[in-house]
Amino acid sequence: MPTLEQAYEDGGSGELSAPRLRVDTPERAGLDPTELGHLAREVRDLTTGDRPWAAGVVVVAGRGPVIAVREAAGWAVRYTAYDPQSDAGVEPPRAARVPMTVDTPFDLASLTKLFTSVAAVQQIERGTLGIDALVGAYLPEFRAAAEHGITVRQLLTHTSGLRPELPLYACADDTARLALLRAEAPVEPPGTHLYSDLNMLLLQFVLERITGRTLDVLVHEGITRPLGMTATAFGPCPDAAATEDQRRPWAKADRGMVRGVVHDENAWALGGVAGHAGLFGTATDLAIFCRTLLAGGAYGPARILGPDFVELLLTPPGLGFAVDQPWFMGELAGRGAAGHTGFTGTSLVLDPATDTFLVLLANTVHPRRRPPDSGPRAAAATRLARAVRDA
């Protein structure tokens, strides 16, 4: 495989240009076709049976600039509702279901956090945001965060001590939601790791304060538009895979079968644009995102980050990204693999050590949420790791 320096080509303008992704054979990517065949078959099997792991799945995986696996299986919409009495989904006639395709958009859930993190590191690179600056310096009205000395780095590394979430969906209006966030104090001493959606919500407010632009604009102008990720945006997204028949008591709101509108109740209450959830996108678009980071922040003629700042983003413990987590990265974990999962069934992993990437998108909460099971994610990542030929 080429080195990072060798991976750049002259795009005809006299400037260096990073190769774009192309679909090709496993052999062209330096990957074993037998292992990838097992990966594709096992992913397809995840959608079979009366109680499948997911109603539908899309997987895109590859190495370097080559997509070597691009598969879809199952259904984007399989159920019209969830029946609590039978503990099963209500299925319409087969002709009324919507099949999954490789181009089906998904509610990306917490994969949104990765885009918020990249947007923050872009501001760090520009010098408009200090990584160790106090959140209170930018948001003095967030008095609890200011009083406890929470920093930008702590938001990015989930070490602010803030609780995982707040019931913003239960507030009467935006004024009440904002008051709740401003008054929220850490439940653990700052510096303690505690994964929290609130970190990315506060980071969203910081970014919007220092730039004067909303998060959806920052993501579009700074990430998705320059990279050509035309299928990735905050919702609504009418053609997306369906998520949950969202009703109490298993959910936090009564919304019925959710499709094309953000599943996360807090992001929904905030209007669909939130630092922790709200983006919709396709597996191919996320492969571009992975490839960009593996190539040091560049894709085609576009550069969204410098290599040093990509390294900052992915160096353990990671800024927004989880690093070396075998529970969903399988055997890719161990040498600096980075990625994230999302509650709706989404995940991605990129491994700089082998220049590989894996995007696995599924609607595991369709027709209703279940206890999380990341075994299939780890198994797929292990197949990819074992497919790597020469490092």
Tab-separated table of C-alpha atoms in Angstrom:
chain	number	residue	atom	x	y	z
A	1	MET	CA	0.000	0.000	0.000
A	2	PRO	CA	1.276	3.527	-0.701
A	3	THR	CA	2.451	5.782	2.075
A	4	LEU	CA	0.471	8.910	2.871
A	5	GLU	CA	2.995	10.974	0.925
A	6	GLN	CA	2.721	8.662	-2.099
A	7	ALA	CA	-1.055	8.688	-1.955
A	8	TYR	CA	-1.299	12.217	-3.311
A	9	GLU	CA	-1.492	13.003	-6.969
A	10	ASP	CA	-1.413	16.151	-9.031
A	11	GLY	CA	-4.999	16.934	-9.947
A	12	GLY	CA	-3.907	19.010	-12.948
A	13	SER	CA	-3.964	22.313	-11.128
A	14	GLY	CA	-0.419	22.128	-9.825
A	15	GLU	CA	-1.735	21.320	-6.345
A	16	LEU	CA	-1.678	18.028	-4.507
A	17	SER	CA	-4.958	16.124	-4.547
A	18	ALA	CA	-5.879	13.085	-2.452
A	19	PRO	CA	-7.359	10.158	-4.412
A	20	ARG	CA	-11.109	9.748	-4.258
A	21	LEU	CA	-12.729	6.437	-3.408
A	22	ARG	CA	-13.471	3.962	-6.160
A	23	VAL	CA	-15.192	0.575	-6.140
A	24	ASP	CA	-12.752	-2.208	-7.056
A	25	THR	CA	-11.781	-5.761	-6.187
A	26	PRO	CA	-10.487	-6.854	-2.792
A	27	GLU	CA	-7.194	-7.819	-4.432
A	28	ARG	CA	-6.725	-4.248	-5.679
A	29	ALA	CA	-7.154	-3.060	-2.101
A	30	GLY	CA	-4.698	-5.575	-0.674
A	31	LEU	CA	-7.530	-7.481	1.031
A	32	ASP	CA	-8.364	-11.170	1.082
A	33	PRO	CA	-11.525	-11.858	-0.952
A	34	THR	CA	-12.457	-14.942	1.065
A	35	GLU	CA	-12.566	-13.024	4.354
A	36	LEU	CA	-14.548	-10.231	2.735
A	37	GLY	CA	-16.937	-12.780	1.289
A	38	HIS	CA	-17.530	-14.065	4.815
A	39	LEU	CA	-18.027	-10.484	6.024
A	40	ALA	CA	-20.665	-9.745	3.375
A	41	ARG	CA	-22.504	-13.030	3.977
A	42	GLU	CA	-22.527	-12.586	7.763
A	43	VAL	CA	-23.855	-9.042	7.414
A	44	ARG	CA	-26.663	-10.256	5.144
A	45	ASP	CA	-27.538	-12.927	7.693
A	46	LEU	CA	-28.099	-10.222	10.318
A	47	THR	CA	-31.417	-9.336	8.649
A	48	THR	CA	-32.881	-12.860	8.434
A	49	GLY	CA	-35.346	-14.647	10.689
A	50	ASP	CA	-38.387	-13.563	12.667
A	51	ARG	CA	-36.308	-11.523	15.146
A	52	PRO	CA	-33.269	-10.347	13.197
A	53	TRP	CA	-30.477	-8.234	14.642
A	54	ALA	CA	-31.721	-5.466	12.343
A	55	ALA	CA	-34.514	-5.038	9.833
A	56	GLY	CA	-31.948	-3.843	7.303
A	57	VAL	CA	-28.206	-3.340	7.015
A	58	VAL	CA	-25.736	-1.590	4.718
A	59	VAL	CA	-22.003	-2.241	4.896
A	60	VAL	CA	-19.224	-0.404	3.063
A	61	ALA	CA	-15.621	-1.409	3.716
A	62	GLY	CA	-12.275	-1.008	2.060
A	63	ARG	CA	-8.659	-0.061	2.203
A	64	GLY	CA	-6.827	2.938	0.854
A	65	PRO	CA	-8.919	4.563	-1.884
A	66	VAL	CA	-10.706	1.281	-2.721
A	67	ILE	CA	-14.195	0.263	-1.634
A	68	ALA	CA	-14.019	-3.532	-1.668
A	69	VAL	CA	-17.372	-4.326	-0.011
A	70	ARG	CA	-20.627	-2.502	-0.707
A	71	GLU	CA	-23.688	-4.516	0.295
A	72	ALA	CA	-27.273	-3.936	1.381
A	73	ALA	CA	-29.705	-6.436	2.871
A	74	GLY	CA	-33.146	-6.477	4.425
A	75	TRP	CA	-35.594	-3.633	4.703
A	76	ALA	CA	-35.469	0.117	5.173
A	77	VAL	CA	-39.091	-0.158	6.330
A	78	ARG	CA	-40.264	-3.592	7.451
A	79	TYR	CA	-42.859	-2.745	10.119
A	80	THR	CA	-45.729	-0.300	10.458
A	81	ALA	CA	-45.870	-0.526	14.261
A	82	TYR	CA	-44.790	-2.504	17.314
A	83	ASP	CA	-47.283	-4.758	19.110
A	84	PRO	CA	-46.495	-4.956	22.858
A	85	GLN	CA	-48.793	-7.966	23.348
A	86	SER	CA	-46.883	-10.188	20.927
A	87	ASP	CA	-43.584	-8.334	21.431
A	88	ALA	CA	-43.206	-8.212	17.669
A	89	GLY	CA	-43.413	-5.818	14.778
A	90	VAL	CA	-46.590	-5.422	12.742
A	91	GLU	CA	-45.704	-6.248	9.143
A	92	PRO	CA	-47.579	-4.879	6.137
A	93	PRO	CA	-47.913	-6.934	2.945
A	94	ARG	CA	-44.483	-7.603	1.454
A	95	ALA	CA	-45.179	-5.276	-1.479
A	96	ALA	CA	-45.692	-2.384	0.961
A	97	ARG	CA	-42.279	-2.782	2.592
A	98	VAL	CA	-39.330	-0.631	1.500
A	99	PRO	CA	-36.186	-2.613	0.591
A	100	MET	CA	-32.781	-1.503	1.803
A	101	THR	CA	-30.318	-0.254	-0.824
A	102	VAL	CA	-26.696	0.837	-0.591
A	103	ASP	CA	-27.911	4.413	-1.058
A	104	THR	CA	-30.494	4.371	1.747
A	105	PRO	CA	-29.902	7.228	4.216
A	106	PHE	CA	-29.887	6.429	7.941
A	107	ASP	CA	-30.461	8.389	11.103
A	108	LEU	CA	-26.793	8.489	12.137
A	109	ALA	CA	-27.589	9.129	15.825
A	110	SER	CA	-24.373	9.616	17.840
A	111	LEU	CA	-22.166	9.504	14.747
A	112	THR	CA	-23.250	13.159	14.649
A	113	LYS	CA	-20.799	13.701	17.535
A	114	LEU	CA	-17.892	13.001	15.177
A	115	PHE	CA	-18.922	15.841	12.886
A	116	THR	CA	-19.363	18.205	15.832
A	117	SER	CA	-15.870	17.221	16.990
A	118	VAL	CA	-14.324	17.819	13.564
A	119	ALA	CA	-16.056	21.212	13.406
A	120	ALA	CA	-14.523	22.048	16.793
A	121	VAL	CA	-11.020	20.953	15.764
A	122	GLN	CA	-11.357	23.097	12.635
A	123	GLN	CA	-11.844	26.095	14.916
A	124	ILE	CA	-8.875	24.988	17.048
A	125	GLU	CA	-6.758	24.841	13.886
A	126	ARG	CA	-7.873	28.365	12.958
A	127	GLY	CA	-7.042	29.686	16.411
A	128	THR	CA	-10.588	30.792	17.204
A	129	LEU	CA	-11.081	28.087	19.844
A	130	GLY	CA	-8.684	27.075	22.600
A	131	ILE	CA	-8.656	23.370	23.334
A	132	ASP	CA	-7.890	23.976	27.018
A	133	ALA	CA	-9.979	27.130	27.276
A	134	LEU	CA	-12.728	27.342	29.861
A	135	VAL	CA	-16.240	26.865	28.506
A	136	GLY	CA	-17.254	29.754	30.745
A	137	ALA	CA	-14.972	32.059	28.776
A	138	TYR	CA	-17.220	31.553	25.750
A	139	LEU	CA	-20.527	30.896	27.534
A	140	PRO	CA	-20.524	32.820	30.821
A	141	GLU	CA	-24.295	32.368	31.103
A	142	PHE	CA	-23.730	28.601	31.451
A	143	ARG	CA	-22.971	29.307	35.058
A	144	ALA	CA	-22.613	25.732	36.351
A	145	ALA	CA	-20.046	24.817	33.692
A	146	ALA	CA	-18.232	28.088	34.397
A	147	GLU	CA	-18.214	27.568	38.164
A	148	HIS	CA	-16.750	24.078	37.830
A	149	GLY	CA	-14.054	25.089	35.354
A	150	ILE	CA	-15.123	22.743	32.562
A	151	THR	CA	-12.828	23.016	29.524
A	152	VAL	CA	-13.279	22.469	25.800
A	153	ARG	CA	-10.946	19.459	25.949
A	154	GLN	CA	-13.126	17.900	28.642
A	155	LEU	CA	-16.188	18.268	26.424
A	156	LEU	CA	-14.353	16.603	23.531
A	157	THR	CA	-13.040	13.729	25.656
A	158	HIS	CA	-16.206	13.183	27.735
A	159	THR	CA	-14.374	14.072	30.936
A	160	SER	CA	-16.481	17.049	32.015
A	161	GLY	CA	-18.296	14.976	34.613
A	162	LEU	CA	-21.696	15.949	33.186
A	163	ARG	CA	-24.402	13.283	33.387
A	164	PRO	CA	-25.251	11.325	30.203
A	165	GLU	CA	-28.382	13.328	29.369
A	166	LEU	CA	-31.150	15.610	30.629
A	167	PRO	CA	-34.902	15.331	29.929
A	168	LEU	CA	-34.956	18.282	27.555
A	169	TYR	CA	-37.835	16.619	25.696
A	170	ALA	CA	-39.994	17.139	28.813
A	171	CYS	CA	-39.468	20.918	28.929
A	172	ALA	CA	-42.278	23.227	27.894
A	173	ASP	CA	-40.243	25.276	25.431
A	174	ASP	CA	-36.753	26.265	24.307
A	175	THR	CA	-36.424	28.785	27.120
A	176	ALA	CA	-36.941	26.052	29.705
A	177	ARG	CA	-34.540	23.717	27.884
A	178	LEU	CA	-31.834	26.368	27.785
A	179	ALA	CA	-32.313	27.173	31.477
A	180	LEU	CA	-31.909	23.494	32.351
A	181	LEU	CA	-28.665	23.223	30.390
A	182	ARG	CA	-27.237	26.420	31.836
A	183	ALA	CA	-27.857	25.273	35.403
A	184	GLU	CA	-26.556	21.716	34.975
A	185	ALA	CA	-23.545	20.987	37.189
A	186	PRO	CA	-21.225	17.964	36.849
A	187	VAL	CA	-22.293	14.850	38.732
A	188	GLU	CA	-18.680	13.628	38.810
A	189	PRO	CA	-15.498	15.679	39.324
A	190	PRO	CA	-14.300	17.227	36.035
A	191	GLY	CA	-11.581	14.980	34.678
A	192	THR	CA	-13.685	11.851	35.275
A	193	HIS	CA	-14.692	9.982	32.121
A	194	LEU	CA	-18.460	9.859	31.764
A	195	TYR	CA	-19.919	9.600	28.274
A	196	SER	CA	-22.488	12.350	27.867
A	197	ASP	CA	-24.637	13.870	25.151
A	198	LEU	CA	-24.453	17.120	27.117
A	199	ASN	CA	-20.780	17.533	26.220
A	200	MET	CA	-21.611	17.854	22.545
A	201	LEU	CA	-24.588	20.089	23.230
A	202	LEU	CA	-22.374	22.519	25.143
A	203	LEU	CA	-19.763	22.283	22.406
A	204	GLN	CA	-22.461	23.156	19.870
A	205	PHE	CA	-23.304	26.312	21.825
A	206	VAL	CA	-19.592	27.227	22.006
A	207	LEU	CA	-19.141	26.771	18.246
A	208	GLU	CA	-22.241	28.767	17.431
A	209	ARG	CA	-21.152	31.566	19.778
A	210	ILE	CA	-17.629	31.947	18.366
A	211	THR	CA	-18.585	31.596	14.690
A	212	GLY	CA	-22.000	33.249	14.592
A	213	ARG	CA	-23.268	30.291	12.524
A	214	THR	CA	-25.512	27.392	13.427
A	215	LEU	CA	-24.119	23.870	13.671
A	216	ASP	CA	-25.880	22.637	10.540
A	217	VAL	CA	-24.235	25.427	8.544
A	218	LEU	CA	-20.815	24.707	10.067
A	219	VAL	CA	-21.064	21.009	9.191
A	220	HIS	CA	-22.293	21.703	5.666
A	221	GLU	CA	-19.805	24.442	4.821
A	222	GLY	CA	-16.818	22.949	6.617
A	223	ILE	CA	-17.216	19.217	6.064
A	224	THR	CA	-19.934	17.762	3.851
A	225	ARG	CA	-19.938	20.279	0.990
A	226	PRO	CA	-16.164	20.370	0.382
A	227	LEU	CA	-15.988	16.559	0.608
A	228	GLY	CA	-18.933	16.065	-1.766
A	229	MET	CA	-20.984	14.264	0.895
A	230	THR	CA	-24.219	15.288	-0.775
A	231	ALA	CA	-26.377	12.719	1.066
A	232	THR	CA	-25.348	13.842	4.551
A	233	ALA	CA	-27.286	16.581	6.334
A	234	PHE	CA	-29.437	17.277	9.350
A	235	GLY	CA	-33.032	16.145	8.851
A	236	PRO	CA	-35.740	15.866	7.898
A	237	CYS	CA	-34.845	13.075	5.454
A	238	PRO	CA	-38.056	11.447	4.158
A	239	ASP	CA	-36.351	8.510	2.391
A	240	ALA	CA	-34.341	7.388	5.424
A	241	ALA	CA	-34.572	3.942	6.949
A	242	ALA	CA	-37.311	3.798	9.579
A	243	THR	CA	-36.345	3.656	13.232
A	244	GLU	CA	-38.736	3.124	16.136
A	245	ASP	CA	-42.407	2.986	16.941
A	246	GLN	CA	-41.644	5.502	19.659
A	247	ARG	CA	-44.069	5.250	22.542
A	248	ARG	CA	-43.987	5.201	26.297
A	249	PRO	CA	-43.046	3.269	28.404
A	250	TRP	CA	-40.100	2.016	26.349
A	251	ALA	CA	-39.413	5.437	24.840
A	252	LYS	CA	-39.505	8.953	26.254
A	253	ALA	CA	-42.112	10.398	23.892
A	254	ASP	CA	-45.187	9.251	21.990
A	255	ARG	CA	-44.406	9.827	18.327
A	256	GLY	CA	-45.407	6.599	16.566
A	257	MET	CA	-43.255	5.042	13.853
A	258	VAL	CA	-40.372	7.447	13.241
A	259	ARG	CA	-38.948	7.798	9.748
A	260	GLY	CA	-36.998	10.700	8.321
A	261	VAL	CA	-37.104	12.688	11.571
A	262	VAL	CA	-34.414	12.334	14.218
A	263	HIS	CA	-35.022	9.413	16.584
A	264	ASP	CA	-33.268	10.926	19.624
A	265	GLU	CA	-35.927	12.603	21.758
A	266	ASN	CA	-33.705	15.473	22.923
A	267	ALA	CA	-32.454	16.260	19.421
A	268	TRP	CA	-36.069	16.167	18.238
A	269	ALA	CA	-37.083	18.593	21.019
A	270	LEU	CA	-34.245	20.899	19.939
A	271	GLY	CA	-35.569	21.070	16.381
A	272	GLY	CA	-33.475	18.300	14.821
A	273	VAL	CA	-30.076	20.037	14.906
A	274	ALA	CA	-28.023	19.029	17.930
A	275	GLY	CA	-24.375	18.423	18.695
A	276	HIS	CA	-25.018	14.832	19.746
A	277	ALA	CA	-27.594	13.641	17.164
A	278	GLY	CA	-29.597	14.728	14.155
A	279	LEU	CA	-27.495	13.957	11.074
A	280	PHE	CA	-28.725	11.634	8.344
A	281	GLY	CA	-26.378	10.082	5.809
A	282	THR	CA	-25.417	7.098	3.682
A	283	ALA	CA	-22.707	4.491	4.139
A	284	THR	CA	-20.851	5.707	1.055
A	285	ASP	CA	-20.765	9.262	2.370
A	286	LEU	CA	-19.380	7.997	5.681
A	287	ALA	CA	-16.731	6.045	3.791
A	288	ILE	CA	-15.636	9.380	2.287
A	289	PHE	CA	-15.472	10.833	5.792
A	290	CYS	CA	-13.302	7.906	6.952
A	291	ARG	CA	-11.074	8.113	3.889
A	292	THR	CA	-10.549	11.837	4.435
A	293	LEU	CA	-9.248	11.297	7.954
A	294	LEU	CA	-7.081	8.350	6.887
A	295	ALA	CA	-5.555	10.605	4.222
A	296	GLY	CA	-4.624	13.281	6.752
A	297	GLY	CA	-7.679	15.494	6.269
A	298	ALA	CA	-7.842	15.643	2.459
A	299	TYR	CA	-10.128	14.153	-0.173
A	300	GLY	CA	-9.832	14.983	-3.838
A	301	PRO	CA	-8.896	18.683	-4.043
A	302	ALA	CA	-10.513	19.462	-0.671
A	303	ARG	CA	-8.786	19.664	2.686
A	304	ILE	CA	-10.890	19.993	5.830
A	305	LEU	CA	-8.077	19.601	8.386
A	306	GLY	CA	-4.309	19.581	8.413
A	307	PRO	CA	-2.566	16.259	9.185
A	308	ASP	CA	-1.394	17.465	12.598
A	309	PHE	CA	-4.958	18.254	13.588
A	310	VAL	CA	-6.246	14.912	12.321
A	311	GLU	CA	-3.596	13.357	14.550
A	312	LEU	CA	-4.842	15.492	17.452
A	313	LEU	CA	-8.386	14.310	16.763
A	314	LEU	CA	-7.489	10.605	16.727
A	315	THR	CA	-4.713	10.380	19.331
A	316	PRO	CA	-5.886	8.492	22.451
A	317	PRO	CA	-8.204	9.086	24.153
A	318	GLY	CA	-9.570	10.760	20.993
A	319	LEU	CA	-11.458	14.012	20.594
A	320	GLY	CA	-15.046	12.877	20.086
A	321	PHE	CA	-13.785	9.617	18.587
A	322	ALA	CA	-13.470	6.427	20.630
A	323	VAL	CA	-10.055	4.791	20.179
A	324	ASP	CA	-9.199	1.065	20.321
A	325	GLN	CA	-12.514	-0.266	21.622
A	326	PRO	CA	-12.696	-4.025	20.923
A	327	TRP	CA	-16.371	-4.222	21.925
A	328	PHE	CA	-17.327	-2.777	18.538
A	329	MET	CA	-13.986	-2.664	16.657
A	330	GLY	CA	-13.072	-6.315	17.110
A	331	GLU	CA	-9.537	-7.125	16.025
A	332	LEU	CA	-9.112	-3.741	14.349
A	333	ALA	CA	-8.655	-2.330	17.855
A	334	GLY	CA	-5.216	-2.182	19.390
A	335	ARG	CA	-3.075	0.069	17.206
A	336	GLY	CA	-5.009	3.308	17.080
A	337	ALA	CA	-8.309	2.442	15.376
A	338	ALA	CA	-10.926	5.148	15.892
A	339	GLY	CA	-14.654	5.311	15.472
A	340	HIS	CA	-18.047	5.523	17.111
A	341	THR	CA	-21.444	3.870	17.379
A	342	GLY	CA	-24.958	5.268	17.230
A	343	PHE	CA	-28.050	4.201	19.173
A	344	THR	CA	-30.130	3.572	16.042
A	345	GLY	CA	-27.658	0.866	14.918
A	346	THR	CA	-24.968	2.871	13.147
A	347	SER	CA	-21.189	2.577	13.446
A	348	LEU	CA	-17.924	3.333	11.719
A	349	VAL	CA	-14.296	2.380	12.292
A	350	LEU	CA	-11.152	3.694	10.607
A	351	ASP	CA	-7.761	2.125	11.221
A	352	PRO	CA	-4.695	4.195	10.315
A	353	ALA	CA	-2.376	1.225	10.989
A	354	THR	CA	-3.863	-0.774	8.091
A	355	ASP	CA	-5.469	2.113	6.154
A	356	THR	CA	-8.833	0.360	6.374
A	357	PHE	CA	-12.359	1.554	7.080
A	358	LEU	CA	-15.659	-0.115	7.918
A	359	VAL	CA	-19.082	1.522	7.891
A	360	LEU	CA	-21.959	-0.610	9.185
A	361	LEU	CA	-25.368	1.044	9.209
A	362	ALA	CA	-28.443	-0.759	10.513
A	363	ASN	CA	-31.892	0.112	11.841
A	364	THR	CA	-31.636	-2.081	14.939
A	365	VAL	CA	-34.327	-0.065	16.768
A	366	HIS	CA	-36.963	-0.908	14.129
A	367	PRO	CA	-39.667	-1.562	15.298
A	368	ARG	CA	-38.519	-0.784	18.889
A	369	ARG	CA	-35.353	-0.397	20.916
A	370	ARG	CA	-33.726	-3.455	22.449
A	371	PRO	CA	-30.727	-3.964	24.732
A	372	PRO	CA	-27.699	-3.028	22.613
A	373	ASP	CA	-25.692	-5.821	20.975
A	374	SER	CA	-22.444	-4.797	19.305
A	375	GLY	CA	-21.281	-8.356	18.695
A	376	PRO	CA	-22.052	-8.152	14.944
A	377	ARG	CA	-20.122	-4.879	14.665
A	378	ALA	CA	-17.062	-6.415	16.308
A	379	ALA	CA	-17.365	-9.542	14.151
A	380	ALA	CA	-17.462	-7.501	10.939
A	381	ALA	CA	-14.439	-5.461	12.030
A	382	THR	CA	-12.552	-8.648	12.848
A	383	ARG	CA	-13.285	-10.018	9.371
A	384	LEU	CA	-11.848	-6.842	7.876
A	385	ALA	CA	-8.780	-6.995	10.105
A	386	ARG	CA	-8.141	-10.608	9.055
A	387	ALA	CA	-8.570	-9.678	5.412
A	388	VAL	CA	-5.587	-7.331	5.469
A	389	ARG	CA	-2.686	-8.816	3.546
A	390	ASP	CA	0.582	-6.863	3.665
A	391	ALA	CA	0.554	-4.029	6.195
